[in-house]
Amino acid sequence: MSTRRSFHPTPETGRVPGGPTGRRRTPPGSTCLPRALALAAVAAITLPATPAAASGSQAAADVRIHDIQGETRVSPLAGQQVREVPGVVTGVRPYGSRGFWFQDPHGDGDRATSEGIFVFTRSTPTVEPGDAVLVSGRVGEYTYGGTGSGNQSVSQISGAEVTVVSSGNPLPEPVVLDRRAVPERYAPQGTGTDGTITGLPLRPGRYALDRYESLEGMNVRVEDVRVVGPTSRYHDLWITIEPWQNRTERGGTRYAGYDEQNSGRLKVTSLTPVAQRPFPVADTGDVLAGGTEGPLDYDQFGGYLLAARELGEIRDAGLRPERTRPQDRRELAVASYNVENLSPAAEQRTFDRLARGIVENLAAPDIVALEEIQDNSGPADDGTVSAEETLRQLTDAIVAAGGPRYAWRGIAPQDKRDGGQPGGNIRNVFLFNPARVSFTDRPGGDATTPTDVVRHRGKAALTLSPGRVDPAHPAWENSRKPLAGEFRFRGRPVIVIANHFASKGGDQALHSRFQPPNRSSEEQRHQQARVVNAFVKDILAVQKKADVVVLGDINDFEFSETTRLLTAGGVLESAAYSLPRDERYTYVFQGNAQVLDQTLVSPGIRCYDYDIVHVGAEFADQASDHDPQVLRFRP
């Protein structure tokens, strides 16, 4: 005979009365009818029926989890009370959005209807995996990030009263996620004026997002899967269940186009607090070995995820940071590196690691365009705009690492006018090795004065060097302005333009309820690309075969409209296309290895050697989340 126990959070504390276990025996005279949860011969649990409601104003009865989930993304019972819904607890989340998942081990046989659901409890739940429960409460849809985010919603039961009928029951068999379990096609086309997929019937055999949604809240399992996004500071990592889907040369998964979202990507988190068990540290290409099992969840930071009740072990694949070759004496090496909000507020270890990367991994390029150099006070919003101390500390660290004594050129922005971390005043800066290359100084450049192009001794020259490219143009509002500089190498002039285009903030996610998702941030980058393209055209109008290098954090893909606008008219070409497809990436976002940083060259640079040096994006322990890039050519 099983023991029935009931609990619900108290209004004052949100905790469960009845002693340290947080459970109590159902009191005499309870209106709950005694029922047994018996184990059948096949170790399946027979769940009890529930009495019918007397009227429509009472809680819905005879309801199972699949009735709540329904065949679309939104519960048909949203906003209604349900009573004594049966199931077995499959996972407990004691932190963040606290609650537990439970699942009907039998189900209705319909692939489109999930048999699992989350119960939001506010306080730490006291149920355990294997508890057979009856749950009463209100059905709702919760959207992480708010409805304006474009994210999908999660069906849940809140304000719950929970009765534990028995404990130690076998968990429902997990759905094994492998390359056969999820379709290649990512999402259906949205309908209506807003392009939403919310009300569409789920087609789990046709679309990956539908398949994941049909498993929302259910117990799932992966085995021996490859890591495609390293462990983050938020204690998660990304795996793929499609081992050959756009595989990179180093074990990642490449984002190759807007219609190649890579359906096998899945985030993995742990239901065990890190204080009890540290989350495993993994790099791209490693293997999450053994079995990882738990409820399929969803959040705003990546969409569908496996909330691991049981977490596998990391098997090291031996990935190591790359090293590029040194330039020969007749080659000019021009690099770009996003150093991720670097300021004196960072640990000396960060400066040292970046310095070693420049010296050892990038082979001490002649010119380095840096993005995200912060002012001397870092994120402190105190009106400081100078970055002299930041640059001194970095160049000193480069010397200590065995590199050259780099000089630098840059222009301080106006306070809080270039976006980025508030108070940080990030900007683009040139480092250069004066033993190899000289900088042509033409004074007068400041935050608001544009540089222009003139003819000087038959060559294109900048009126201000360093100078900003059209800094008053609306395209650069609350964004970094391009920095142009004129260099000389072996007596030949080279114009370099360092960029950090507007971020992708505000774009709807790949897993959005709107399909295709809106990429609203592109509009500003398109304007920025047109401005830079026009400036390069001005240079080439003066000197047709001028050597021009445009590089930096473009914040957009090599196949994007931003890149097309940058290269319009044949004034530039993206060096990314000189690489094999499986090597084209500088950043890893939600398990997708992708190009965000680019180097583009004018037609006068006909022969070049381009390398994306993978030293950061694929690694959990990273000095920067971007990979640097280097271009070598003979002016």
XYZ file of C-alpha atoms in Angstrom:
635
model
C 0.000 0.000 0.000
C 1.520 3.349 -1.014
C 1.780 6.369 1.228
C 0.008 9.537 0.071
C 1.625 12.864 0.923
C 0.472 16.350 -0.001
C 2.300 19.676 0.056
C 2.109 23.189 -1.270
C 4.208 26.301 -0.594
C 3.134 28.369 2.373
C 2.204 32.000 1.545
C 4.736 33.410 4.019
C 7.886 31.540 3.100
C 7.111 29.569 -0.004
C 8.396 26.501 1.832
C 6.618 23.304 2.694
C 5.416 22.655 6.257
C 5.879 19.417 8.087
C 9.479 19.039 9.262
C 12.870 18.785 7.625
C 11.723 16.632 4.738
C 9.087 19.187 3.766
C 6.458 16.439 3.448
C 3.491 15.434 5.546
C 1.103 12.540 5.582
C -2.344 13.385 4.200
C -4.410 14.382 7.266
C -7.490 12.399 8.325
C -10.633 13.639 6.652
C -8.789 14.855 3.542
C -11.042 15.190 0.523
C -8.399 13.486 -1.624
C -9.449 9.968 -2.540
C -6.832 7.286 -1.691
C -5.342 5.680 -4.797
C -2.444 3.311 -5.426
C 0.360 3.685 -7.899
C 1.277 0.077 -8.556
C 4.227 -1.223 -10.490
C 3.156 -3.376 -13.412
C 5.034 -6.443 -14.533
C 6.929 -4.429 -17.139
C 8.025 -1.902 -14.476
C 5.641 0.695 -15.898
C 3.576 2.752 -13.498
C -0.198 2.704 -13.751
C -1.407 6.195 -12.974
C -4.784 6.810 -11.334
C -7.755 8.406 -12.975
C -9.092 11.670 -11.571
C -12.737 12.466 -10.827
C -14.590 14.663 -13.298
C -15.271 18.299 -12.478
C -18.893 19.115 -11.603
C -19.031 22.263 -13.721
C -16.993 24.437 -16.075
C -16.128 26.790 -13.205
C -14.282 24.057 -11.380
C -10.783 22.827 -12.134
C -10.472 20.770 -15.289
C -10.440 17.086 -14.522
C -9.535 13.896 -16.296
C -6.611 15.911 -17.633
C -3.303 14.334 -18.512
C -0.078 16.122 -19.355
C -0.519 15.648 -23.095
C -3.888 17.401 -22.830
C -2.131 20.390 -21.303
C 0.661 20.450 -23.878
C -1.586 20.021 -26.894
C -0.452 19.840 -30.505
C 0.839 23.401 -30.869
C 3.347 25.535 -28.951
C 0.718 26.991 -26.635
C -1.378 24.955 -24.232
C -5.076 24.746 -25.119
C -5.709 24.936 -21.351
C -3.641 28.091 -20.740
C -5.233 30.160 -17.989
C -7.291 27.254 -16.641
C -7.033 25.364 -13.377
C -6.285 21.657 -13.582
C -6.677 19.139 -10.807
C -4.641 16.112 -9.789
C -2.720 15.652 -13.015
C -0.715 12.427 -12.615
C 2.913 11.763 -13.476
C 6.395 10.832 -12.270
C 8.998 13.434 -11.317
C 11.941 13.361 -13.745
C 14.014 16.348 -12.612
C 14.233 19.030 -9.927
C 15.698 22.504 -10.375
C 16.708 23.937 -6.975
C 18.031 27.263 -8.319
C 16.952 30.005 -10.712
C 13.405 29.355 -11.861
C 12.774 26.762 -9.166
C 10.500 23.875 -9.793
C 10.354 20.331 -11.141
C 9.382 18.366 -14.216
C 7.032 15.426 -14.183
C 5.952 13.094 -16.948
C 3.203 10.651 -17.803
C 5.051 7.366 -18.425
C 2.298 6.078 -20.716
C 1.095 8.901 -22.916
C -1.302 8.984 -25.810
C 0.992 7.736 -28.565
C 0.846 11.051 -30.436
C 4.367 12.269 -31.354
C 3.154 15.866 -31.471
C 2.020 16.008 -27.837
C 4.611 16.142 -25.078
C 4.119 13.943 -22.046
C 6.219 16.131 -19.729
C 5.742 19.570 -18.178
C 7.409 21.946 -15.730
C 5.863 22.851 -12.385
C 6.950 26.279 -11.138
C 7.176 26.245 -7.321
C 9.083 29.508 -6.562
C 10.807 27.888 -3.570
C 13.069 24.835 -3.738
C 10.907 21.786 -4.463
C 10.929 18.884 -2.036
C 9.919 16.203 -4.500
C 12.570 13.895 -5.913
C 13.011 12.056 -9.206
C 10.985 8.883 -9.066
C 8.171 10.380 -6.994
C 4.734 9.640 -8.425
C 2.697 12.792 -7.967
C -0.675 14.407 -8.527
C -0.415 18.095 -9.409
C -3.143 20.711 -9.242
C -2.681 24.321 -10.314
C -3.032 26.892 -13.049
C -1.747 26.237 -16.567
C 0.225 29.070 -18.109
C 2.745 30.001 -20.789
C 5.947 31.688 -19.634
C 8.155 33.547 -22.105
C 11.778 34.000 -21.065
C 12.916 37.517 -21.913
C 9.318 38.736 -22.200
C 6.898 38.537 -25.092
C 8.729 41.315 -26.924
C 11.843 39.147 -27.178
C 10.385 36.921 -29.870
C 11.257 33.828 -27.845
C 8.953 30.861 -27.636
C 6.973 30.235 -24.485
C 7.195 27.333 -22.036
C 4.069 25.566 -20.828
C 3.975 25.187 -17.065
C 1.777 24.690 -14.027
C 2.076 27.285 -11.275
C 0.443 27.917 -7.898
C 0.638 24.171 -7.536
C -0.572 21.787 -4.862
C 1.338 18.552 -5.131
C 0.502 15.164 -3.673
C 3.294 12.590 -3.529
C 1.667 9.194 -3.899
C 4.781 7.004 -3.851
C 8.527 7.270 -4.207
C 11.340 5.301 -5.789
C 9.467 4.577 -8.984
C 11.352 3.949 -12.231
C 11.607 7.030 -14.423
C 9.947 7.110 -17.820
C 12.236 5.752 -20.505
C 14.176 8.653 -22.050
C 13.806 9.659 -25.666
C 17.273 9.168 -27.126
C 18.383 12.143 -29.175
C 20.750 11.157 -31.962
C 21.225 11.919 -35.638
C 18.030 10.032 -36.493
C 15.880 11.746 -33.877
C 15.759 15.309 -35.195
C 15.037 16.480 -38.761
C 17.559 18.510 -40.754
C 14.971 21.176 -41.550
C 15.037 23.676 -38.745
C 11.695 25.502 -38.606
C 8.412 25.881 -40.455
C 7.570 29.116 -42.225
C 5.621 31.489 -39.994
C 2.130 32.576 -40.903
C 0.077 35.735 -40.613
C 1.286 39.297 -40.755
C 3.864 38.714 -38.011
C 5.206 35.392 -39.306
C 4.642 33.462 -36.087
C 4.772 29.673 -35.789
C 2.999 29.652 -32.416
C -0.373 28.361 -33.571
C 0.845 25.916 -36.197
C 0.266 22.208 -35.544
C 3.552 20.574 -34.623
C 5.207 18.427 -37.297
C 7.987 16.724 -35.326
C 8.954 14.497 -38.222
C 9.613 17.452 -40.504
C 11.091 20.322 -38.458
C 13.708 20.356 -35.703
C 12.003 23.094 -33.658
C 8.752 21.130 -33.810
C 10.525 17.961 -32.706
C 12.110 19.680 -29.726
C 8.815 21.337 -28.821
C 7.040 17.976 -28.950
C 9.516 16.803 -26.282
C 9.269 19.900 -24.069
C 9.497 18.774 -20.439
C 10.131 15.136 -21.310
C 12.992 12.931 -20.184
C 15.627 12.804 -22.973
C 19.105 11.353 -23.284
C 22.241 11.848 -25.375
C 25.238 9.536 -25.482
C 28.846 10.204 -26.506
C 28.178 13.529 -28.204
C 30.666 16.103 -29.469
C 31.015 19.500 -27.831
C 30.555 22.336 -30.347
C 30.437 25.260 -27.922
C 32.837 25.412 -24.955
C 31.817 25.619 -21.313
C 30.735 29.189 -20.547
C 30.933 31.284 -17.406
C 27.239 30.476 -16.938
C 27.962 26.744 -16.526
C 26.638 25.389 -19.775
C 28.041 23.951 -22.976
C 26.758 23.052 -26.441
C 26.749 19.649 -28.076
C 25.594 18.343 -31.419
C 23.556 15.232 -32.042
C 24.323 15.529 -35.787
C 28.057 14.677 -35.937
C 28.539 15.513 -39.645
C 26.370 18.611 -39.843
C 28.583 21.425 -41.223
C 31.528 20.099 -39.243
C 34.556 22.379 -38.904
C 38.127 21.158 -39.207
C 38.525 21.399 -35.410
C 35.324 19.674 -34.331
C 32.767 22.479 -34.242
C 29.630 23.095 -36.272
C 29.783 25.949 -38.776
C 26.970 28.393 -39.451
C 27.090 28.392 -43.238
C 23.941 30.306 -44.170
C 20.608 31.622 -42.942
C 18.997 28.330 -43.946
C 21.683 26.206 -42.276
C 20.888 26.744 -38.606
C 22.320 23.340 -37.618
C 19.425 21.452 -36.090
C 21.653 19.131 -34.054
C 22.848 21.860 -31.682
C 21.607 21.516 -28.109
C 22.628 23.284 -24.930
C 23.427 21.228 -21.841
C 23.060 22.510 -18.282
C 23.109 20.682 -14.965
C 20.387 20.376 -12.342
C 23.073 19.905 -9.689
C 24.223 23.240 -8.224
C 27.882 23.949 -9.015
C 28.603 24.189 -5.285
C 27.765 20.488 -5.046
C 29.359 19.405 -8.302
C 31.432 21.731 -10.503
C 30.200 21.888 -14.079
C 32.643 20.118 -16.430
C 35.098 22.227 -18.401
C 35.053 21.415 -22.098
C 36.471 22.864 -25.306
C 35.123 22.532 -28.812
C 35.773 19.062 -30.191
C 35.752 17.353 -26.805
C 33.265 14.547 -26.214
C 30.567 14.498 -23.553
C 31.057 10.796 -22.957
C 28.617 8.294 -21.533
C 25.001 9.187 -20.942
C 23.571 12.624 -20.199
C 19.911 12.530 -19.262
C 17.214 14.848 -17.986
C 14.211 16.943 -18.964
C 14.190 18.922 -22.211
C 13.844 22.580 -21.273
C 13.901 25.946 -23.045
C 15.376 29.328 -22.186
C 16.117 32.642 -23.866
C 19.858 31.983 -24.121
C 19.837 29.355 -26.808
C 16.383 27.829 -26.912
C 15.951 24.117 -26.251
C 18.330 22.536 -23.764
C 18.916 19.363 -21.843
C 18.664 20.036 -18.106
C 20.888 17.188 -16.974
C 19.866 15.139 -13.980
C 22.625 12.739 -14.980
C 25.687 14.316 -16.581
C 28.360 12.501 -18.586
C 32.114 13.014 -18.361
C 34.299 15.121 -20.634
C 36.767 13.265 -22.845
C 39.521 15.633 -23.960
C 40.014 15.715 -27.731
C 43.316 17.538 -27.384
C 42.370 20.792 -29.112
C 45.124 23.385 -28.761
C 45.419 27.046 -29.793
C 46.762 27.551 -33.301
C 49.945 29.341 -34.296
C 50.291 31.117 -37.607
C 53.536 31.278 -39.536
C 55.803 34.347 -39.309
C 55.753 36.806 -42.199
C 58.877 36.913 -44.318
C 60.868 40.131 -44.531
C 59.089 41.269 -47.714
C 55.567 40.513 -46.415
C 53.490 43.012 -44.500
C 51.448 41.266 -41.794
C 48.234 43.069 -40.773
C 46.130 41.528 -37.996
C 42.878 42.258 -36.203
C 41.998 41.218 -32.665
C 38.912 41.951 -30.558
C 40.382 42.001 -27.039
C 36.980 42.037 -25.296
C 36.673 45.181 -23.154
C 40.328 45.417 -22.207
C 41.178 47.979 -19.530
C 43.433 48.304 -16.461
C 40.506 46.842 -14.498
C 41.380 43.458 -16.039
C 43.776 41.117 -14.271
C 47.412 41.258 -15.328
C 46.956 37.629 -16.375
C 44.582 38.805 -19.122
C 47.139 41.273 -20.481
C 49.825 38.602 -20.371
C 47.714 36.061 -22.223
C 46.716 38.535 -24.920
C 50.351 39.555 -25.260
C 51.507 35.955 -25.682
C 48.773 35.451 -28.239
C 50.031 38.384 -30.288
C 53.675 37.354 -29.998
C 53.431 33.567 -30.202
C 50.166 32.708 -31.938
C 50.049 35.666 -34.336
C 53.837 35.744 -34.830
C 54.109 39.464 -33.919
C 52.316 41.084 -36.881
C 53.582 44.398 -38.223
C 50.203 46.076 -37.665
C 47.501 45.002 -35.221
C 44.063 46.605 -35.319
C 42.534 46.213 -31.873
C 38.828 46.386 -31.076
C 37.274 46.946 -27.641
C 40.116 48.900 -26.078
C 38.502 50.619 -23.082
C 39.553 53.844 -21.411
C 41.921 54.018 -18.433
C 39.138 53.627 -15.855
C 37.447 50.735 -17.632
C 33.734 50.343 -16.921
C 33.753 53.123 -14.294
C 31.501 55.844 -15.676
C 33.641 58.786 -14.574
C 34.114 60.784 -17.767
C 37.538 59.321 -18.582
C 38.126 58.786 -22.312
C 41.917 58.368 -22.624
C 43.188 54.806 -23.103
C 46.899 55.527 -22.733
C 47.245 53.386 -19.602
C 45.380 50.462 -21.187
C 47.697 50.548 -24.186
C 50.832 51.013 -22.124
C 49.973 47.977 -20.033
C 49.315 45.853 -23.130
C 52.436 46.922 -25.025
C 54.569 46.379 -21.917
C 53.156 42.873 -21.637
C 54.002 42.231 -25.311
C 57.640 43.205 -24.667
C 57.693 40.961 -21.581
C 56.421 38.110 -23.783
C 59.383 38.545 -26.116
C 57.646 40.709 -28.716
C 58.552 44.076 -30.238
C 57.986 47.425 -28.592
C 54.801 48.362 -30.430
C 53.820 52.002 -30.897
C 50.148 52.913 -31.114
C 47.786 55.369 -32.735
C 44.153 56.007 -31.954
C 41.511 58.656 -31.336
C 39.674 58.951 -28.045
C 35.880 58.946 -28.469
C 33.456 61.376 -26.939
C 32.269 60.121 -23.564
C 29.489 57.525 -23.874
C 29.033 58.112 -27.625
C 30.479 54.912 -29.075
C 28.348 52.244 -27.424
C 29.675 49.185 -25.663
C 29.879 48.697 -21.917
C 28.617 51.870 -20.195
C 31.561 53.981 -19.071
C 34.085 51.863 -20.983
C 34.306 54.060 -24.097
C 35.594 51.275 -26.328
C 37.419 52.232 -29.490
C 39.584 50.908 -32.329
C 43.365 51.319 -32.008
C 46.388 50.548 -34.187
C 49.519 48.911 -32.804
C 52.504 48.841 -35.142
C 56.076 47.664 -35.016
C 58.247 50.716 -35.871
C 61.174 48.444 -36.686
C 59.180 47.072 -39.622
C 56.625 49.702 -40.606
C 56.223 53.463 -40.224
C 53.105 55.456 -39.515
C 52.389 58.563 -41.566
C 51.191 61.114 -39.033
C 48.936 63.856 -40.345
C 47.648 65.723 -37.283
C 44.220 67.093 -36.558
C 42.179 63.951 -36.190
C 39.700 63.927 -33.318
C 36.417 62.297 -32.329
C 34.247 64.419 -34.614
C 36.467 65.529 -37.521
C 36.395 63.261 -40.593
C 39.471 62.293 -42.535
C 39.356 62.608 -46.296
C 41.324 61.417 -49.321
C 43.691 63.535 -51.425
C 46.384 62.899 -54.008
C 49.920 63.189 -52.650
C 52.824 62.565 -55.000
C 50.555 60.574 -57.251
C 49.280 58.344 -54.463
C 46.106 58.336 -52.390
C 46.701 59.897 -48.978
C 44.628 60.666 -45.894
C 44.114 64.267 -44.843
C 44.134 63.128 -41.199
C 46.127 60.113 -40.051
C 44.948 58.691 -37.780
C 41.468 59.893 -38.638
C 37.895 58.779 -38.312
C 35.732 57.880 -41.299
C 32.691 60.175 -41.494
C 32.152 60.109 -37.699
C 29.082 62.374 -37.796
C 27.160 60.064 -40.131
C 23.971 58.660 -38.508
C 25.261 55.161 -39.264
C 27.691 55.459 -36.340
C 25.187 56.596 -33.711
C 26.065 54.873 -30.419
C 28.600 52.764 -32.297
C 32.337 52.653 -32.849
C 33.654 54.886 -35.612
C 36.121 53.420 -38.139
C 39.753 54.412 -37.628
C 41.831 55.033 -40.756
C 45.605 55.132 -40.747
C 48.277 55.547 -43.403
C 51.339 53.324 -43.107
C 54.477 52.832 -45.154
C 56.162 49.477 -45.668
C 59.357 49.203 -47.697
C 58.592 52.675 -49.053
C 55.060 51.855 -50.238
C 51.912 53.400 -48.705
C 49.181 51.172 -47.274
C 45.883 52.475 -45.918
C 44.306 50.419 -43.143
C 40.760 50.971 -41.858
C 39.906 49.384 -38.495
C 36.226 48.711 -37.794
C 33.864 47.538 -35.118
C 30.350 47.547 -36.572
C 27.130 47.635 -34.543
C 26.320 44.483 -32.584
C 23.533 42.000 -33.262
C 21.675 43.064 -30.125
C 17.921 43.158 -30.707
C 17.845 40.427 -33.356
C 15.354 37.630 -32.837
C 16.961 34.281 -32.085
C 17.219 31.394 -34.528
C 14.774 29.543 -32.262
C 12.310 32.457 -32.253
C 8.586 31.966 -32.507
C 8.848 34.182 -35.589
C 10.203 32.354 -38.616
C 12.253 33.539 -40.287
C 13.471 35.629 -37.346
C 13.793 39.384 -37.706
C 17.408 40.614 -37.856
C 16.645 44.239 -37.045
C 20.247 45.123 -36.141
C 21.298 44.626 -39.760
C 19.878 47.980 -40.807
C 22.586 49.924 -38.986
C 25.377 47.653 -40.210
C 24.103 48.086 -43.765
C 24.431 51.848 -43.379
C 27.901 51.428 -41.914
C 28.953 49.163 -44.775
C 27.815 51.755 -47.310
C 29.845 54.482 -45.567
C 33.042 52.391 -45.526
C 32.471 51.236 -49.096
C 32.088 54.864 -50.243
C 35.303 55.843 -48.441
C 37.245 53.059 -50.152
C 35.782 54.149 -53.495
C 37.151 57.636 -52.798
C 40.609 56.143 -52.212
C 40.496 54.088 -55.405
C 39.214 57.054 -57.414
C 42.483 58.794 -56.530
C 44.709 55.730 -56.904
C 43.144 52.772 -58.704
C 45.646 50.222 -57.375
C 45.986 51.588 -53.854
C 46.658 48.973 -51.175
C 43.674 49.196 -48.809
C 42.915 46.788 -45.979
C 39.526 46.995 -44.249
C 39.327 44.758 -41.209
C 37.919 44.246 -37.746
C 34.811 43.045 -35.965
C 32.188 43.477 -38.678
C 29.601 41.657 -36.532
C 28.222 39.975 -39.617
C 28.764 36.890 -41.723
C 30.771 36.503 -44.906
C 27.538 35.611 -46.741
C 25.570 38.543 -45.288
C 24.108 41.591 -46.995
C 26.494 43.657 -44.871
C 29.444 42.009 -46.612
C 27.826 42.426 -50.012
C 27.432 46.158 -49.364
C 31.020 46.429 -48.165
C 32.302 44.818 -51.344
C 29.799 46.461 -53.742
C 31.320 47.644 -56.980
C 34.296 45.340 -56.613
C 36.181 47.789 -54.392
C 36.841 45.085 -51.790
C 36.774 41.328 -51.451
C 36.395 39.320 -48.270
C 39.474 37.231 -47.552
C 37.266 34.707 -45.746
C 36.469 33.120 -49.106
C 40.142 32.284 -49.592
C 39.826 29.700 -46.823
C 38.258 26.231 -47.033
C 34.668 26.280 -45.816
C 35.412 24.320 -42.662
C 37.960 26.944 -41.538
C 35.715 30.004 -41.904
C 34.829 31.107 -38.387
C 36.080 33.579 -35.791
C 33.413 33.242 -33.105
C 31.236 30.561 -31.536
C 27.695 31.528 -30.599
C 25.252 28.998 -29.173
C 27.194 26.151 -30.730
C 27.446 27.788 -34.160
C 30.992 28.567 -35.335
C 30.633 31.663 -37.494
C 32.402 34.558 -39.159
C 31.980 37.871 -37.329
C 35.482 39.285 -37.802
C 36.583 39.932 -41.358
C 39.476 41.190 -43.434
C 38.704 42.726 -46.815
C 41.229 43.846 -49.404
C 41.217 46.195 -52.392
C 41.864 44.864 -55.937
C 45.448 46.137 -55.821
C 46.248 43.394 -53.288
C 46.092 40.506 -55.732
C 48.123 37.904 -53.869
C 47.748 37.418 -50.137
C 47.846 34.792 -47.437
C 45.003 34.958 -44.926
C 44.660 33.034 -41.687
C 42.062 32.959 -38.936
C 44.087 31.913 -35.908
C 41.882 29.874 -33.599
C 43.070 30.755 -30.107
C 39.984 31.862 -28.179
C 36.473 31.210 -29.448
C 36.648 27.426 -29.105
C 38.065 27.352 -25.582
C 36.465 27.545 -22.146
C 39.547 29.314 -20.798
C 39.779 32.261 -23.154
C 41.391 35.681 -22.982
C 38.946 36.832 -25.660
C 35.848 35.225 -27.142
C 36.973 36.226 -30.656
C 39.669 34.621 -32.778
C 42.202 37.032 -34.302
C 42.943 37.088 -38.025
C 46.059 37.970 -39.963
C 46.708 38.957 -43.582
C 50.139 38.728 -45.211
C 50.929 40.328 -48.574
C 53.649 42.192 -50.453
C 52.697 45.829 -51.110
